[in-house]
CSV table of C-alpha atoms (C1' of nucleotides) and ligand atoms in Angstrom, one decimal:
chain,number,residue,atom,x,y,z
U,1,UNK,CA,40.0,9.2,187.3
U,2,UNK,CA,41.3,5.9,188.7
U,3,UNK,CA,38.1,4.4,191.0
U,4,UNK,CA,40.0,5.2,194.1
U,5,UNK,CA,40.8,8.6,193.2
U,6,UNK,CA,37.3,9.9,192.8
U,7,UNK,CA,37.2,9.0,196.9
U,8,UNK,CA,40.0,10.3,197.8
U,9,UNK,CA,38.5,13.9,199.0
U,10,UNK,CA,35.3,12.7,200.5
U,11,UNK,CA,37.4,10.6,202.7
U,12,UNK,CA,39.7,13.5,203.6
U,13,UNK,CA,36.8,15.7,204.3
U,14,UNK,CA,34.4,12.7,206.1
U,15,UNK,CA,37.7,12.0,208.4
U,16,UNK,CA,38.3,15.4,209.3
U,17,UNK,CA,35.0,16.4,209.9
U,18,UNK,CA,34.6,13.6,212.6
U,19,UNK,CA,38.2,14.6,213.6
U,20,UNK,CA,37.0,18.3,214.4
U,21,UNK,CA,34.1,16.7,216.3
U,22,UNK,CA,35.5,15.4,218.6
U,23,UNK,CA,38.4,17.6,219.5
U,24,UNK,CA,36.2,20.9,219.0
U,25,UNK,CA,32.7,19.9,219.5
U,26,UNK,CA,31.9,21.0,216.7
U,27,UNK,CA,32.8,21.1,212.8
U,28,UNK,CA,33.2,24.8,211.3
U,29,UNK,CA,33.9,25.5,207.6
U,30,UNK,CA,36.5,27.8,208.8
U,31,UNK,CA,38.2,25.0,210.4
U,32,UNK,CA,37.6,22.5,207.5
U,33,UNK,CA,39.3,24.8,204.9
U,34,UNK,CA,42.4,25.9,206.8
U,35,UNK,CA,42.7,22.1,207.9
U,36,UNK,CA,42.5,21.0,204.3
U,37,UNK,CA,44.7,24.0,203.1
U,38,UNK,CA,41.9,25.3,200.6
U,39,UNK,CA,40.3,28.9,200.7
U,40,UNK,CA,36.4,28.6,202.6
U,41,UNK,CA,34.6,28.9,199.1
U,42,UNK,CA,36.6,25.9,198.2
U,43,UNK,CA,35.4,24.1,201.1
U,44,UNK,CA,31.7,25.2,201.1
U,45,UNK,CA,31.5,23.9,197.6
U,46,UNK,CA,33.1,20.2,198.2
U,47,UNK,CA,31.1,20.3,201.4
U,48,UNK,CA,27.8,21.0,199.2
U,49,UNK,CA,28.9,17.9,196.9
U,50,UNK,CA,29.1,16.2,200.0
U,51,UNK,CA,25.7,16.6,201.4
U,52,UNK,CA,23.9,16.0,198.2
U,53,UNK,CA,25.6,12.7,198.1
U,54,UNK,CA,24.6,11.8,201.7
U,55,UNK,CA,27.6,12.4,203.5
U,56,UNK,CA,27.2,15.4,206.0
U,57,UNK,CA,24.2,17.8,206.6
U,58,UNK,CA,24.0,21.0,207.9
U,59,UNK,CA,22.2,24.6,207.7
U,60,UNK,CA,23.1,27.6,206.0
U,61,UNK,CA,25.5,29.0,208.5
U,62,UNK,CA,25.6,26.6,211.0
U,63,UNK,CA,28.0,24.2,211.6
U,64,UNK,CA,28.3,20.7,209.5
U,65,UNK,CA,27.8,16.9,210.8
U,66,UNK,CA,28.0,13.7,209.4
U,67,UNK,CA,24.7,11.0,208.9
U,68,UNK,CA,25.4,7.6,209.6
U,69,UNK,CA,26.9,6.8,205.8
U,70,UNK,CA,29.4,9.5,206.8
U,71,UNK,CA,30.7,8.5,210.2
U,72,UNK,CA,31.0,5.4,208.6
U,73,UNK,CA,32.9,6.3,206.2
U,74,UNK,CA,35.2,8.8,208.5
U,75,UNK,CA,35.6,5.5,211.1
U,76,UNK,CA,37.2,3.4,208.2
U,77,UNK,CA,39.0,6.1,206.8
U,78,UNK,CA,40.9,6.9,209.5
U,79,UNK,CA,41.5,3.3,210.5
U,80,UNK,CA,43.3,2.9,207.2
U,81,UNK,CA,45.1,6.0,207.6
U,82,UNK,CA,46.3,5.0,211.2
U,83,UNK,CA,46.6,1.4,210.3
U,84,UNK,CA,49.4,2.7,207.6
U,85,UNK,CA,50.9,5.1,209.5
U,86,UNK,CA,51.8,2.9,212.1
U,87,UNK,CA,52.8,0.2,209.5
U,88,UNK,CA,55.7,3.1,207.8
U,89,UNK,CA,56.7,4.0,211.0
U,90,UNK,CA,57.1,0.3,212.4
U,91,UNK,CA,59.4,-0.7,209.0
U,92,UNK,CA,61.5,2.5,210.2
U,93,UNK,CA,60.0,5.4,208.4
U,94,UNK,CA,60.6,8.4,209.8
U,95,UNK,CA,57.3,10.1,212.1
U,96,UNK,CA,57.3,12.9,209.5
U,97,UNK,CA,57.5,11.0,206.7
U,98,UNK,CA,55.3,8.2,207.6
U,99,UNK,CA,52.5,11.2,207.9
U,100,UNK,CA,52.9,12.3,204.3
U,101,UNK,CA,53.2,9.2,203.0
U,102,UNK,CA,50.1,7.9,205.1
U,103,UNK,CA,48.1,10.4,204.4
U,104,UNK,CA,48.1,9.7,200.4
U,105,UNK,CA,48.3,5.8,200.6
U,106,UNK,CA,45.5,5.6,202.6
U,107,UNK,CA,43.5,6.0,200.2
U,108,UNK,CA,44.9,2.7,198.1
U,109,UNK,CA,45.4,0.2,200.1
U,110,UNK,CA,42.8,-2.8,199.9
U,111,UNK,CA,41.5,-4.6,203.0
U,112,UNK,CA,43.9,-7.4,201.4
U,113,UNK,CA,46.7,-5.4,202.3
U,114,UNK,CA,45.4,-3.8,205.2
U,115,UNK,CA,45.9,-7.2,207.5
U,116,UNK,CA,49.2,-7.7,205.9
U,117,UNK,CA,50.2,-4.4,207.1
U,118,UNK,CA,48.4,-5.2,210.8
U,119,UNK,CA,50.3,-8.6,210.6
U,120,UNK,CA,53.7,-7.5,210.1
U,121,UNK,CA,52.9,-5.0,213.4
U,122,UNK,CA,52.1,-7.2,215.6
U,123,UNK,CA,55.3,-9.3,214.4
U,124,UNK,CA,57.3,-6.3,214.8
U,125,UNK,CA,55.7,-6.0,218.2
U,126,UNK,CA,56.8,-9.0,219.8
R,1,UNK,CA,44.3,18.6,195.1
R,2,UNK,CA,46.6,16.8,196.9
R,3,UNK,CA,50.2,17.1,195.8
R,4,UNK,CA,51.6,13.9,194.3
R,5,UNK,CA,48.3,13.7,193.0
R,6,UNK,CA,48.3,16.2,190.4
R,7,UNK,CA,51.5,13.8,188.8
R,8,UNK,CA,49.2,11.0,189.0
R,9,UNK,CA,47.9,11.2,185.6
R,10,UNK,CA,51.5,12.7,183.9
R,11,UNK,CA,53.5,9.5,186.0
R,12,UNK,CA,51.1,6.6,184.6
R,13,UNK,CA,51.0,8.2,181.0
R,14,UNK,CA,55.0,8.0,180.9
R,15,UNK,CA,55.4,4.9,181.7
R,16,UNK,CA,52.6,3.3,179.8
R,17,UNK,CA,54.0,5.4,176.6
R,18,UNK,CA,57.9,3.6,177.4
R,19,UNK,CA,56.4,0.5,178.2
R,20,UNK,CA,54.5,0.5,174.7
R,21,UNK,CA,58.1,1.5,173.2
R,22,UNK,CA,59.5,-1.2,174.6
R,23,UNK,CA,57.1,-4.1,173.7
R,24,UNK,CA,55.8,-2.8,170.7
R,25,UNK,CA,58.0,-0.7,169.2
R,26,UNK,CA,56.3,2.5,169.3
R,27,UNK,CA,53.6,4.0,170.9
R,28,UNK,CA,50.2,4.7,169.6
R,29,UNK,CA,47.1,6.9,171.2
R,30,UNK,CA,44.8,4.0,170.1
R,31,UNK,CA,46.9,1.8,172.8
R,32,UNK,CA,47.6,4.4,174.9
R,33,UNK,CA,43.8,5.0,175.4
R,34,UNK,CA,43.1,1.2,175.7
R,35,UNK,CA,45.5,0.7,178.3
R,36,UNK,CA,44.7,4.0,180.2
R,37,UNK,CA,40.8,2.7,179.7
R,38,UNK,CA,39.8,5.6,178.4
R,39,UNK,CA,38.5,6.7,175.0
R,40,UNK,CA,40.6,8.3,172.1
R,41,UNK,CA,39.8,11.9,172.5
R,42,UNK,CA,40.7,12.3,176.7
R,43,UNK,CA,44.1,10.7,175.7
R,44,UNK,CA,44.3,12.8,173.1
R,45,UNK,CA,44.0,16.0,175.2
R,46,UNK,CA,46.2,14.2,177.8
R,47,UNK,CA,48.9,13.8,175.6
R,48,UNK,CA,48.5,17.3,174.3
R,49,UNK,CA,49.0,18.6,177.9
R,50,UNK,CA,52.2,16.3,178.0
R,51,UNK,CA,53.3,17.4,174.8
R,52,UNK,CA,52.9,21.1,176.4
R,53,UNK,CA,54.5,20.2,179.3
R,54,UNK,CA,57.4,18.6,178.0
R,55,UNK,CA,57.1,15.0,178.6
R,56,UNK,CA,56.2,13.9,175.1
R,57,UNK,CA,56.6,14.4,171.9
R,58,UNK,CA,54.8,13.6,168.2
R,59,UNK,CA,53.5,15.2,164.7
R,60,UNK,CA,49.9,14.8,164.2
R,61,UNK,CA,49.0,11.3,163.3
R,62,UNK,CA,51.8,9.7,164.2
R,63,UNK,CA,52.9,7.9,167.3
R,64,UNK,CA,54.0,9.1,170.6
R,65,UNK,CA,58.2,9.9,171.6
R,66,UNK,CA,59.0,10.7,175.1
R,67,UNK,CA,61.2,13.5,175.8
R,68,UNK,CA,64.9,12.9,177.6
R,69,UNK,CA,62.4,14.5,180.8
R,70,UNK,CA,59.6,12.0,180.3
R,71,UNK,CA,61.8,8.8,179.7
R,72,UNK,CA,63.1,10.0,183.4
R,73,UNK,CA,60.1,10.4,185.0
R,74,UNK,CA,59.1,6.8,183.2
R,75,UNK,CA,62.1,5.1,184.4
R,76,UNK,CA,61.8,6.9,187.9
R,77,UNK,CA,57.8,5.8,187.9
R,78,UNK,CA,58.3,2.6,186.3
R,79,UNK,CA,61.2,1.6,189.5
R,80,UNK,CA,58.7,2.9,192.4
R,81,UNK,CA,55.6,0.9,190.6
R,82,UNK,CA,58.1,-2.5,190.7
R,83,UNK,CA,59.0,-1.6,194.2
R,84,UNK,CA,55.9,-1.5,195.6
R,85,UNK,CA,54.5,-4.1,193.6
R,86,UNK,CA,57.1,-7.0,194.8
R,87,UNK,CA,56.9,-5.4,198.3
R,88,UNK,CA,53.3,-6.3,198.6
R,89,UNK,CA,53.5,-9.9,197.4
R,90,UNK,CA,56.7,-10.1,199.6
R,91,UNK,CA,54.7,-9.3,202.6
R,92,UNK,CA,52.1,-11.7,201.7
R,93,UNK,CA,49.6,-9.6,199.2
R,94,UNK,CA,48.3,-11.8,196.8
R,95,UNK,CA,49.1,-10.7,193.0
R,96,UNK,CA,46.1,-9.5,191.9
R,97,UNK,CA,45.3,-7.2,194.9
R,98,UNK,CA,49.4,-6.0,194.9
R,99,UNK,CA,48.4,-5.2,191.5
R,100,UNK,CA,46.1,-3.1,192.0
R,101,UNK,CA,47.2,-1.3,195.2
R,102,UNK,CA,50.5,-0.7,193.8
R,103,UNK,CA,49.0,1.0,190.5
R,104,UNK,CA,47.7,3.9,193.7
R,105,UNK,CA,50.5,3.8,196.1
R,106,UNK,CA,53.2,3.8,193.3
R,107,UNK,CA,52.3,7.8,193.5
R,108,UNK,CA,52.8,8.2,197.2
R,109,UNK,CA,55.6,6.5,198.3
R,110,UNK,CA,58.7,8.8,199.4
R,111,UNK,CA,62.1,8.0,198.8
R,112,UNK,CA,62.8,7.0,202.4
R,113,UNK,CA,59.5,4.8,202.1
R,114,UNK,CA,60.7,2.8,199.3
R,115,UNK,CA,64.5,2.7,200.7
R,116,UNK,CA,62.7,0.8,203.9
R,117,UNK,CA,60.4,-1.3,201.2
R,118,UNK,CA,63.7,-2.2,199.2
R,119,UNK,CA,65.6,-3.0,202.7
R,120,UNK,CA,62.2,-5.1,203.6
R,121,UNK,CA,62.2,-7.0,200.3
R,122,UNK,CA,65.9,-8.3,201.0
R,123,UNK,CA,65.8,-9.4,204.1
R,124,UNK,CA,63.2,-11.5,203.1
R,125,UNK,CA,64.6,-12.6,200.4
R,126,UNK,CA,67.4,-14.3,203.1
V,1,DG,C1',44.7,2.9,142.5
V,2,DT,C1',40.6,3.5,144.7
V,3,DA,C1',37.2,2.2,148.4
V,4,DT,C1',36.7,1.2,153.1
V,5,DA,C1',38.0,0.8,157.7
V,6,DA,C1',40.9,2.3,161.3
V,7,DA,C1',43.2,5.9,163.7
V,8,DC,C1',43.3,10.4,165.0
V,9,DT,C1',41.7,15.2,165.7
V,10,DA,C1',38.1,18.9,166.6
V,11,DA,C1',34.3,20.7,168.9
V,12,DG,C1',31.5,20.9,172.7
V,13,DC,C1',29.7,19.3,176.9
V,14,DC,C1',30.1,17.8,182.0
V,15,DT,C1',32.1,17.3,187.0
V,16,DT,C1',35.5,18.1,190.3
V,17,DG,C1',38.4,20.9,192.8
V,18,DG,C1',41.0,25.1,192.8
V,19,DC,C1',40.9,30.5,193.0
V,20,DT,C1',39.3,35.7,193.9
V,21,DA,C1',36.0,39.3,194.8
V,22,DA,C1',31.9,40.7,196.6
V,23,DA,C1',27.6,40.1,199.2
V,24,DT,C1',25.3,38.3,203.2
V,25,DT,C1',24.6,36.7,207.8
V,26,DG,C1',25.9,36.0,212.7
V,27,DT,C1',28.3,37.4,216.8
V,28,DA,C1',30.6,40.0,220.0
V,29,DA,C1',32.1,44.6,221.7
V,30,DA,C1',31.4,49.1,222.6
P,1,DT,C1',21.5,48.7,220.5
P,2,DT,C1',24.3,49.7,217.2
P,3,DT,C1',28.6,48.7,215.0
P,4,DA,C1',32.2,46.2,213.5
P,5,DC,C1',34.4,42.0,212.5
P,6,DA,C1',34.3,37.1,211.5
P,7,DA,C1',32.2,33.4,209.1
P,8,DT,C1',29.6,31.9,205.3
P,9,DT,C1',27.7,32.1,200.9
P,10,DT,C1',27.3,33.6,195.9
P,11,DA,C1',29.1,34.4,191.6
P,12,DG,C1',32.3,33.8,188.2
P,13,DC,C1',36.6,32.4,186.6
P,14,DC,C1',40.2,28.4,185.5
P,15,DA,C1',42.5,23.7,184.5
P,16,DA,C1',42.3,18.7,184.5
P,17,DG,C1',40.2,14.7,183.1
P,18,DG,C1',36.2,12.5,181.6
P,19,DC,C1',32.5,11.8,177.8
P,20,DT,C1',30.0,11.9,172.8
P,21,DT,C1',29.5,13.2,168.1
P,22,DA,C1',31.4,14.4,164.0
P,23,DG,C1',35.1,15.3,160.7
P,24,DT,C1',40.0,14.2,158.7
P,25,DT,C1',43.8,11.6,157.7
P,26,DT,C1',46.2,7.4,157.2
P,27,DA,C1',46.5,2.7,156.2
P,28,DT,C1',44.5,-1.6,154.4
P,29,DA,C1',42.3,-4.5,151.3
P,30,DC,C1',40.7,-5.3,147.2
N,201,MN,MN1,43.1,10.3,206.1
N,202,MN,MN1,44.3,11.3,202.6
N,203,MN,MN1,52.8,2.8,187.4
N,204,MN,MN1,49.6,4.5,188.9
DNA sequence: GTATAAACTAAGCCTTGGCTAAATTGTAAA
DNA sequence: TTTACAATTTAGCCAAGGCTTAGTTTATAC
């Protein structure tokens, strides 16, 4: 659908994957489908998509890790994704809604916008 | 997937279809499937789905009617859309690139979101 | 008023992203 | 070491949204 869309799930995925890294050691489908909210055969088969296509590698029953194009990708998704969080909350959005909010805008917000958004922080800042 | 994104499709359809009404007079699938950018027959089997779901309405061959329900939702869509779109340039987003971002962030923007966008837009204005 | 072109529909295919149910593999307890 | 449970995979289903190709209907031009 729109060119952004098609993204949209890698980018989910790539970010928590990295997120589950670091806080876990390690990334475990288990983990990646009840973060998500999908069952595990969900998961396994976007996770499949995503390794043909570069993203992650991993063995049959072992747990999953990014290649380079993927912890790229997971870096400057979640930039984005705090970048506009912060941005809601600093305009006075609540916390709770800022995190909804965030976590679909995220995924439409050019680099354009982006540094308007880190602009008006730093104005709000000071 | 995601929420708001499953209304994606139905929310942009609506207000492209009222927005045809408006300016042309009536809205046809050729136009509709221009605008969308995509061929005849996937608007086609959109509009069926809308048609099934309520949104829309029309005899075979002839144009497009939205329901009391879909002129809602395109009046509701059409508000968020303008919202974010003069937000962005008001923050400094250049035209093009508020555009565009506002086409994807139009969907993901919560009510208190856009109240703090609207309250943003005005004090600028003064 | 008929031919021709434009618009629309029908049929059939693909990918993505959901699900359930069932089989397999890995791990941890007994 | 066996057994049981947890994790993963496989298979098969569905809906949405995309496409092409081919057939119908409507509208235009002559
Ligand atoms: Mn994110
Ligand atoms: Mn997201
Ligand atoms: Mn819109
Ligand atoms: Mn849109």
């Amino acid at each position: 659908m729109r060119e952004a869309h098609k993204t949209e799930a890698t980018e989910d995925y790539v970010e928590l994957i990295d997120d589950l890294i670091c806080v876990n050691g390690e990334a475990r489908l288990v983990d990646v489908a009840s973060r998500m909210g999908v069952t595990q055969p969900t998961a396994s088969k976007t996770l499949a998509r995503l390794q043909r296509d570069g993203y992650i590698s991993s063995e049959p029953y072992r747990s999953i890790f990014l290649t380079p194009m993927g912890k790229s990708l997971a870096d400057e998704s979640r930039l984005k994704h705090e970048i506009v969080f912060e941005f809601l909350q600093t305009i006075g959005v609540s916390k709770e809604a800022a995190k909804r909010d965030s976590e679909g805008m995220e995924h439409h917000v050019s680099d354009e916008t982006l540094k308007a958004f880190k602009k008006l922080i730093r104005q709000y800042k000071s």
